[in-house]
Every structure is written in structure tokens, then in C-alpha cells.
Amino acid sequence: MLINKTFQKFLEEVLSLAEKHCGKTFTKELQSLRIERERLLNNIWREDLFPEKLELHQKDRIYRDIDFDTTIHYAVKYLTTQEYLELLFEIAEISIKYGEFQKGEHLLQLIATKHRLHADKKLLAKVHQKIGIVNSFRNNFKVANKHFNKSLQLFTLLNDTKGTVAIKNDVGILMIEQGNLSEGEALFKEAREMAKSEEFSEYIAKTNMNLGNISHMRGDSDNAINYYQMALDVIDKEAEYNYDSVALLYLDIALAHKSQKQFPKALEYLHKSLDLSKKTNNKYNRGLSYLVEAEVYCYKGEYSTS
């Protein structure tokens, strides 16, 4: 058994991005390095040196992790400092999408600390925002809030309205996750008004989605579905870059129907959500959808399916 397909797709996406930035010569040299490195490792991988028993898939995962690290460190030879930092950020985004949070945060921290003086303010603002998001996933709320504040300061300094809207939305989510519904609701409404004035459809959708989540948490499923529908009305559902956002919206609609015990409707939207998450290989969204689907089948009494 080799490494799982999701991790393989993750690596393929990272290598494809690196080639896009660095060129085909980079990829050829990387492949040559990989072949030589694995030949050397296989020669020294003896039981007297590594007494612990490793399965083939465990060795392969170690090799592929080395591939990832080699890609990161070798790309610096092919790019200017600014280009390299942009590549690190984009790879961090891919890592987060695939649930490789440790890898993603490590790259973001590299930019925020080691390369901080070489990164422009907008990139640093996005970096701190992403570090905040990763830590909110891990329930490290204090750390997340610290980085969101740093990001907000930079976006404000740059007069970047879209960035400011994004952070207010993120902090609103953080408030909700800590049980502060009223504070979160106020932030979402403030962000939504700013988004409407600038016609940022993505954030009009996101803030409506989050207001829907608050309604759902308060037990008002009908109002929640209305908010979710308002979000769907302004987002381009056919645009590939929106697939993850639409997948989450479908998941939220499914949750609302589950609360109303409308199980066929809930499953309909769960399957829509899963179809999109599979297209983008979003491990986090897929996991949430499978969890909710299991709950729905449990409520239906189909325990083996659940």
C-alpha cells in the first residue's frame, strides 16, 4: 500500500504550481534529485541502522515528505525573493485546503518571521490572516485573534477595503466559535454593509452565510435558509474558484433541513456539497459533509450506513 490518494493529489498540485512558477527545467532537476536521493536512501535503509519496522507505505510517505521539502528549498534558486514568497504563500494555501495544516502554517510562519523584512505589506496581511484561520481551526482562539488583529492593522494601513471586510468576517466567525453570538452578528452585518457598498459579491455571500449560521444556532432554521439563499443568489456557482464556498453553503443548507427533520432535502444538499468538495479535493469540507451525512442516516435509523 502506497500513500493515500488525497496526499498524492496534494503533492501533484504543489509540484504543478512550483513548475508554473519555476519552469520545466526546475521539474526535471527535481526529478533527477529525487531518483538519486531515493537510490541513496534505499542503500542505507538497513535494519541495523533503522531497527524499527516500517511498512512500505510509511517509507513512501517519508520520501514524499522529503519531496515536498525539497520543492520548497530548491525553488529559491529559480525565483526572485518576492516571487519565492508568493510561491510559499500559494503552497501554504494548497496545504490548508488539503488539511495539511502543519505544513501550511510552517510556510506562513517562514514568511512572517524569517522573510518578514522582504515581504510586502499586503502579502504579510494575507499571511497573518491565514495563520489566524489555521489556529481557529485548531481552536487556538487567542493566537488566531492576535494574527487577525495584525492582519487588520496592515489592511487598514493599505486602505484595502476587501481585506478589511475579510478580517471582520473572520473575527466574526471566531466570536461565534467562542459562543459570542451577538458580537459575531454585529461584525457580520458591518462586513456585509461594507461588502455591499463595494459590490464584493464573495463577501456578501460569506456574511449572509454566517448570519444564516447564527439564525440556525438560535433555532430559527427558516430564517437561516433565507440567509443561505441570499448568499447563493449573489455568488457565481459555476465559477471554479467558488466551489469551496458553495460546498460550505450547501452543507449549511443541509444542516438546516436536518434540524427540520427534512432528511431527503438534507441528503440532497449534502451530496451537492460532497460533489464540489471532491472536485477541489477539500479534505476539511468533505470530512464535515460525511459527518453530517452519518448523523442524517442515524436519525433515519439506517445505522450500518451511518
Short mmCIF file of C-alpha atoms in Angstrom, two decimals:
data_model
loop_
_atom_site.label_atom_id
_atom_site.label_comp_id
_atom_site.label_asym_id
_atom_site.label_seq_id
_atom_site.Cartn_x
_atom_site.Cartn_y
_atom_site.Cartn_z
CA MET A 1 0.00 0.00 0.00
CA LEU A 2 1.40 3.36 -1.03
CA ILE A 3 0.45 6.80 0.31
CA ASN A 4 -3.22 7.67 0.15
CA LYS A 5 -4.68 9.26 -2.97
CA THR A 6 -5.53 12.56 -1.28
CA PHE A 7 -1.91 13.14 -0.23
CA GLN A 8 -0.75 12.14 -3.71
CA LYS A 9 -3.09 14.72 -5.26
CA PHE A 10 -1.82 17.29 -2.78
CA LEU A 11 1.78 16.68 -3.88
CA GLU A 12 0.84 16.77 -7.55
CA GLU A 13 -0.86 20.15 -7.09
CA VAL A 14 2.16 21.53 -5.21
CA LEU A 15 4.60 20.30 -7.89
CA SER A 16 2.38 21.64 -10.67
CA LEU A 17 2.30 25.06 -9.01
CA ALA A 18 6.07 25.02 -8.48
CA GLU A 19 6.63 24.20 -12.16
CA LYS A 20 4.29 27.04 -13.16
CA HIS A 21 6.44 29.46 -11.15
CA CYS A 22 9.89 27.97 -11.79
CA GLY A 23 9.64 26.34 -15.22
CA LYS A 24 10.10 22.85 -16.65
CA THR A 25 13.87 22.82 -16.05
CA PHE A 26 13.15 23.05 -12.32
CA THR A 27 10.87 19.99 -12.51
CA LYS A 28 13.44 17.95 -14.46
CA GLU A 29 16.18 18.76 -11.97
CA LEU A 30 13.84 17.96 -9.09
CA GLN A 31 13.08 14.55 -10.62
CA SER A 32 16.80 13.83 -11.01
CA LEU A 33 17.38 14.78 -7.37
CA ARG A 34 14.54 12.54 -6.29
CA ILE A 35 15.83 9.49 -8.16
CA GLU A 36 19.36 9.91 -6.79
CA ARG A 37 18.16 10.63 -3.26
CA GLU A 38 15.91 7.57 -3.14
CA ARG A 39 18.71 5.39 -4.52
CA LEU A 40 20.98 6.53 -1.70
CA LEU A 41 18.29 6.16 0.96
CA ASN A 42 17.37 2.66 -0.19
CA ASN A 43 21.04 1.66 0.01
CA ILE A 44 21.42 2.80 3.61
CA TRP A 45 17.95 1.82 4.85
CA ARG A 46 19.19 -1.25 6.74
CA GLU A 47 17.77 -2.83 9.87
CA ASP A 48 20.97 -2.27 11.83
CA LEU A 49 20.64 1.50 11.22
CA PHE A 50 16.82 1.72 11.38
CA PRO A 51 15.74 -1.16 13.64
CA GLU A 52 12.12 -0.06 13.82
CA LYS A 53 9.92 -1.93 11.35
CA LEU A 54 8.50 0.39 8.70
CA GLU A 55 5.86 -0.65 6.20
CA LEU A 56 6.24 0.25 2.53
CA HIS A 57 3.59 3.00 2.75
CA GLN A 58 5.38 4.53 5.77
CA LYS A 59 8.66 4.70 3.86
CA ASP A 60 6.86 6.13 0.85
CA ARG A 61 5.25 8.85 2.99
CA ILE A 62 8.71 9.79 4.32
CA TYR A 63 10.04 10.00 0.75
CA ARG A 64 7.10 12.15 -0.37
CA ASP A 65 7.51 14.48 2.63
CA ILE A 66 11.14 14.88 1.53
CA ASP A 67 9.86 15.68 -1.98
CA PHE A 68 7.71 18.45 -0.52
CA ASP A 69 10.61 19.93 1.48
CA THR A 70 12.98 19.67 -1.48
CA THR A 71 10.49 21.53 -3.69
CA ILE A 72 10.26 24.35 -1.13
CA HIS A 73 14.01 24.75 -0.64
CA TYR A 74 15.07 24.20 -4.25
CA ALA A 75 12.62 26.72 -5.74
CA VAL A 76 14.54 29.63 -4.19
CA LYS A 77 17.27 29.13 -6.84
CA TYR A 78 14.82 29.89 -9.64
CA LEU A 79 12.91 32.90 -8.32
CA THR A 80 13.38 36.43 -7.05
CA THR A 81 12.72 36.91 -3.34
CA GLN A 82 9.23 38.32 -3.96
CA GLU A 83 8.35 35.53 -6.39
CA TYR A 84 9.59 32.93 -3.91
CA LEU A 85 7.49 34.36 -1.07
CA GLU A 86 4.39 34.39 -3.28
CA LEU A 87 5.06 30.72 -4.12
CA LEU A 88 5.39 29.85 -0.43
CA PHE A 89 2.06 31.56 0.27
CA GLU A 90 0.28 29.74 -2.55
CA ILE A 91 1.68 26.38 -1.42
CA ALA A 92 0.52 27.18 2.11
CA GLU A 93 -3.00 27.79 0.75
CA ILE A 94 -2.94 24.41 -1.00
CA SER A 95 -1.68 22.75 2.18
CA ILE A 96 -4.53 24.22 4.23
CA LYS A 97 -7.09 23.13 1.62
CA TYR A 98 -5.84 19.54 1.87
CA GLY A 99 -5.83 19.58 5.67
CA GLU A 100 -2.02 19.68 5.86
CA PHE A 101 -2.22 22.42 8.49
CA GLN A 102 1.25 21.86 9.94
CA LYS A 103 2.91 22.25 6.55
CA GLY A 104 0.79 25.28 5.69
CA GLU A 105 1.40 27.11 8.95
CA HIS A 106 5.14 26.37 8.80
CA LEU A 107 5.39 28.09 5.40
CA LEU A 108 3.29 31.03 6.58
CA GLN A 109 5.45 31.44 9.67
CA LEU A 110 8.56 31.41 7.46
CA ILE A 111 7.20 34.43 5.59
CA ALA A 112 6.02 36.17 8.78
CA THR A 113 9.32 35.73 10.64
CA LYS A 114 12.40 34.78 8.61
CA HIS A 115 11.34 36.70 5.47
CA ARG A 116 9.25 39.41 7.12
CA LEU A 117 11.52 42.27 6.02
CA HIS A 118 11.40 41.16 2.38
CA ALA A 119 7.63 40.63 2.16
CA ASP A 120 5.36 43.48 1.08
CA LYS A 121 2.63 44.62 3.47
CA LYS A 122 -0.24 43.11 1.51
CA LEU A 123 1.37 39.67 1.48
CA LEU A 124 2.08 39.95 5.22
CA ALA A 125 -1.56 40.92 5.83
CA LYS A 126 -2.73 37.80 3.96
CA VAL A 127 -0.15 35.65 5.78
CA HIS A 128 -1.35 36.74 9.24
CA GLN A 129 -4.96 36.21 8.12
CA LYS A 130 -4.19 32.62 7.06
CA ILE A 131 -2.28 31.88 10.27
CA GLY A 132 -5.33 33.13 12.14
CA ILE A 133 -7.61 30.83 10.14
CA VAL A 134 -5.42 27.77 10.77
CA ASN A 135 -5.38 28.48 14.50
CA SER A 136 -9.14 29.00 14.56
CA PHE A 137 -9.50 25.51 13.01
CA ARG A 138 -7.40 24.22 15.91
CA ASN A 139 -9.44 26.18 18.48
CA ASN A 140 -6.37 28.27 19.36
CA PHE A 141 -8.60 31.32 19.65
CA LYS A 142 -6.15 33.64 21.41
CA VAL A 143 -3.43 33.02 18.80
CA ALA A 144 -5.94 33.35 15.98
CA ASN A 145 -7.21 36.68 17.30
CA LYS A 146 -3.65 38.02 17.62
CA HIS A 147 -2.91 37.27 13.96
CA PHE A 148 -6.29 38.59 12.76
CA ASN A 149 -5.51 41.87 14.56
CA LYS A 150 -2.09 42.09 12.88
CA SER A 151 -3.74 41.45 9.52
CA LEU A 152 -6.42 44.06 10.14
CA GLN A 153 -3.79 46.67 11.05
CA LEU A 154 -1.96 46.05 7.78
CA PHE A 155 -5.10 46.04 5.62
CA THR A 156 -6.22 49.29 7.29
CA LEU A 157 -2.80 50.86 6.66
CA LEU A 158 -3.10 49.87 2.99
CA ASN A 159 -6.69 51.20 2.74
CA ASP A 160 -7.62 47.72 1.50
CA THR A 161 -11.38 47.55 1.97
CA LYS A 162 -11.73 43.99 0.72
CA GLY A 163 -9.06 42.77 3.12
CA THR A 164 -10.73 44.64 5.99
CA VAL A 165 -14.09 43.04 5.14
CA ALA A 166 -12.45 39.61 5.07
CA ILE A 167 -10.89 40.06 8.51
CA LYS A 168 -14.10 41.34 10.08
CA ASN A 169 -15.82 38.25 8.71
CA ASP A 170 -13.05 36.01 10.09
CA VAL A 171 -13.16 37.64 13.53
CA GLY A 172 -16.94 37.28 13.47
CA ILE A 173 -16.51 33.53 12.96
CA LEU A 174 -14.01 33.47 15.82
CA MET A 175 -16.56 35.17 18.08
CA ILE A 176 -19.23 32.62 17.15
CA GLU A 177 -16.88 29.70 17.83
CA GLN A 178 -16.36 31.13 21.34
CA GLY A 179 -20.11 31.49 21.90
CA ASN A 180 -20.30 35.28 21.47
CA LEU A 181 -23.22 35.30 19.03
CA SER A 182 -24.17 38.97 19.36
CA GLU A 183 -20.59 40.18 18.78
CA GLY A 184 -20.23 37.89 15.81
CA GLU A 185 -23.56 39.01 14.35
CA ALA A 186 -22.57 42.69 14.65
CA LEU A 187 -19.27 42.04 12.83
CA PHE A 188 -21.00 40.10 10.04
CA LYS A 189 -23.53 42.89 9.49
CA GLU A 190 -20.80 45.52 9.49
CA ALA A 191 -18.75 43.49 7.00
CA ARG A 192 -21.83 42.87 4.83
CA GLU A 193 -22.62 46.59 4.57
CA MET A 194 -19.02 47.31 3.56
CA ALA A 195 -19.14 44.47 1.01
CA LYS A 196 -22.42 45.76 -0.43
CA SER A 197 -21.05 49.29 -0.84
CA GLU A 198 -18.08 47.94 -2.83
CA GLU A 199 -20.09 45.17 -4.56
CA PHE A 200 -17.85 42.39 -3.22
CA SER A 201 -20.24 39.54 -4.07
CA GLU A 202 -17.95 36.93 -2.47
CA TYR A 203 -18.20 38.60 0.93
CA ILE A 204 -21.86 39.49 0.60
CA ALA A 205 -22.32 35.73 0.21
CA LYS A 206 -19.99 34.81 3.08
CA THR A 207 -21.52 37.25 5.56
CA ASN A 208 -25.06 36.15 4.66
CA MET A 209 -23.94 32.55 5.11
CA ASN A 210 -22.57 33.33 8.56
CA LEU A 211 -25.70 35.27 9.54
CA GLY A 212 -27.60 32.18 8.48
CA ASN A 213 -25.42 30.09 10.76
CA ILE A 214 -26.31 32.36 13.69
CA SER A 215 -30.03 32.00 12.92
CA HIS A 216 -29.57 28.24 12.80
CA MET A 217 -27.77 28.25 16.16
CA ARG A 218 -30.68 30.21 17.63
CA GLY A 219 -33.11 27.58 16.38
CA ASP A 220 -34.58 29.62 13.51
CA SER A 221 -34.00 27.24 10.59
CA ASP A 222 -36.39 29.04 8.23
CA ASN A 223 -34.54 32.35 8.64
CA ALA A 224 -31.23 30.51 8.28
CA ILE A 225 -32.31 29.04 4.93
CA ASN A 226 -33.38 32.53 3.77
CA TYR A 227 -29.90 33.86 4.55
CA TYR A 228 -28.29 30.90 2.76
CA GLN A 229 -30.47 31.51 -0.28
CA MET A 230 -29.43 35.20 -0.32
CA ALA A 231 -25.84 34.03 -0.29
CA LEU A 232 -26.44 31.62 -3.18
CA ASP A 233 -28.20 34.38 -5.16
CA VAL A 234 -25.09 36.60 -5.30
CA ILE A 235 -22.34 34.00 -5.73
CA ASP A 236 -21.29 32.59 -9.08
CA LYS A 237 -21.94 28.88 -8.50
CA GLU A 238 -20.35 27.89 -11.80
CA ALA A 239 -17.00 29.57 -11.09
CA GLU A 240 -14.40 27.00 -10.08
CA TYR A 241 -12.77 29.36 -7.58
CA ASN A 242 -16.09 29.46 -5.67
CA TYR A 243 -16.55 25.68 -5.40
CA ASP A 244 -15.35 25.50 -1.79
CA SER A 245 -17.60 28.39 -0.72
CA VAL A 246 -20.64 26.90 -2.47
CA ALA A 247 -19.85 23.48 -0.95
CA LEU A 248 -19.99 25.04 2.52
CA LEU A 249 -23.26 26.81 1.67
CA TYR A 250 -24.83 23.54 0.55
CA LEU A 251 -23.59 21.93 3.77
CA ASP A 252 -25.18 24.68 5.85
CA ILE A 253 -28.50 24.29 3.98
CA ALA A 254 -28.30 20.55 4.62
CA LEU A 255 -27.80 21.20 8.35
CA ALA A 256 -30.86 23.46 8.44
CA HIS A 257 -33.01 20.81 6.71
CA LYS A 258 -31.64 18.20 9.10
CA SER A 259 -32.81 20.33 12.03
CA GLN A 260 -36.26 20.46 10.44
CA LYS A 261 -36.12 16.63 10.03
CA GLN A 262 -36.40 17.07 6.26
CA PHE A 263 -33.90 14.28 5.68
CA PRO A 264 -34.30 13.81 1.88
CA LYS A 265 -33.62 17.54 1.40
CA ALA A 266 -30.68 17.36 3.78
CA LEU A 267 -29.15 14.45 1.84
CA GLU A 268 -29.75 16.23 -1.48
CA TYR A 269 -27.68 19.22 -0.37
CA LEU A 270 -25.05 17.06 1.32
CA HIS A 271 -24.43 15.23 -1.94
CA LYS A 272 -24.18 18.54 -3.78
CA SER A 273 -21.64 19.69 -1.20
CA LEU A 274 -19.60 16.49 -1.48
CA ASP A 275 -19.54 16.64 -5.29
CA LEU A 276 -17.92 20.09 -5.17
CA SER A 277 -15.51 19.22 -2.33
CA LYS A 278 -14.32 16.18 -4.28
CA LYS A 279 -13.62 18.38 -7.30
CA THR A 280 -11.39 20.67 -5.22
CA ASN A 281 -10.00 17.86 -3.02
CA ASN A 282 -11.02 19.86 0.05
CA LYS A 283 -10.41 17.37 2.86
CA TYR A 284 -11.88 19.60 5.58
CA ASN A 285 -15.20 20.21 3.78
CA ARG A 286 -15.51 16.54 2.81
CA GLY A 287 -14.96 15.45 6.40
CA LEU A 288 -17.70 17.78 7.66
CA SER A 289 -20.12 16.56 4.98
CA TYR A 290 -19.52 12.89 5.77
CA LEU A 291 -20.04 13.59 9.48
CA VAL A 292 -23.39 15.30 8.86
CA GLU A 293 -24.42 12.58 6.39
CA ALA A 294 -23.70 9.97 9.07
CA GLU A 295 -25.93 11.88 11.50
CA VAL A 296 -28.78 12.06 8.98
CA TYR A 297 -28.68 8.29 8.35
CA CYS A 298 -28.57 7.76 12.11
CA TYR A 299 -31.74 9.83 12.54
CA LYS A 300 -33.33 7.75 9.76
CA GLY A 301 -32.47 4.57 11.66
CA GLU A 302 -30.03 3.37 8.98
CA TYR A 303 -27.25 2.66 11.46
CA SER A 304 -24.99 0.48 9.30
CA THR A 305 -24.95 3.20 6.59
CA SER A 306 -24.29 5.80 9.27
#
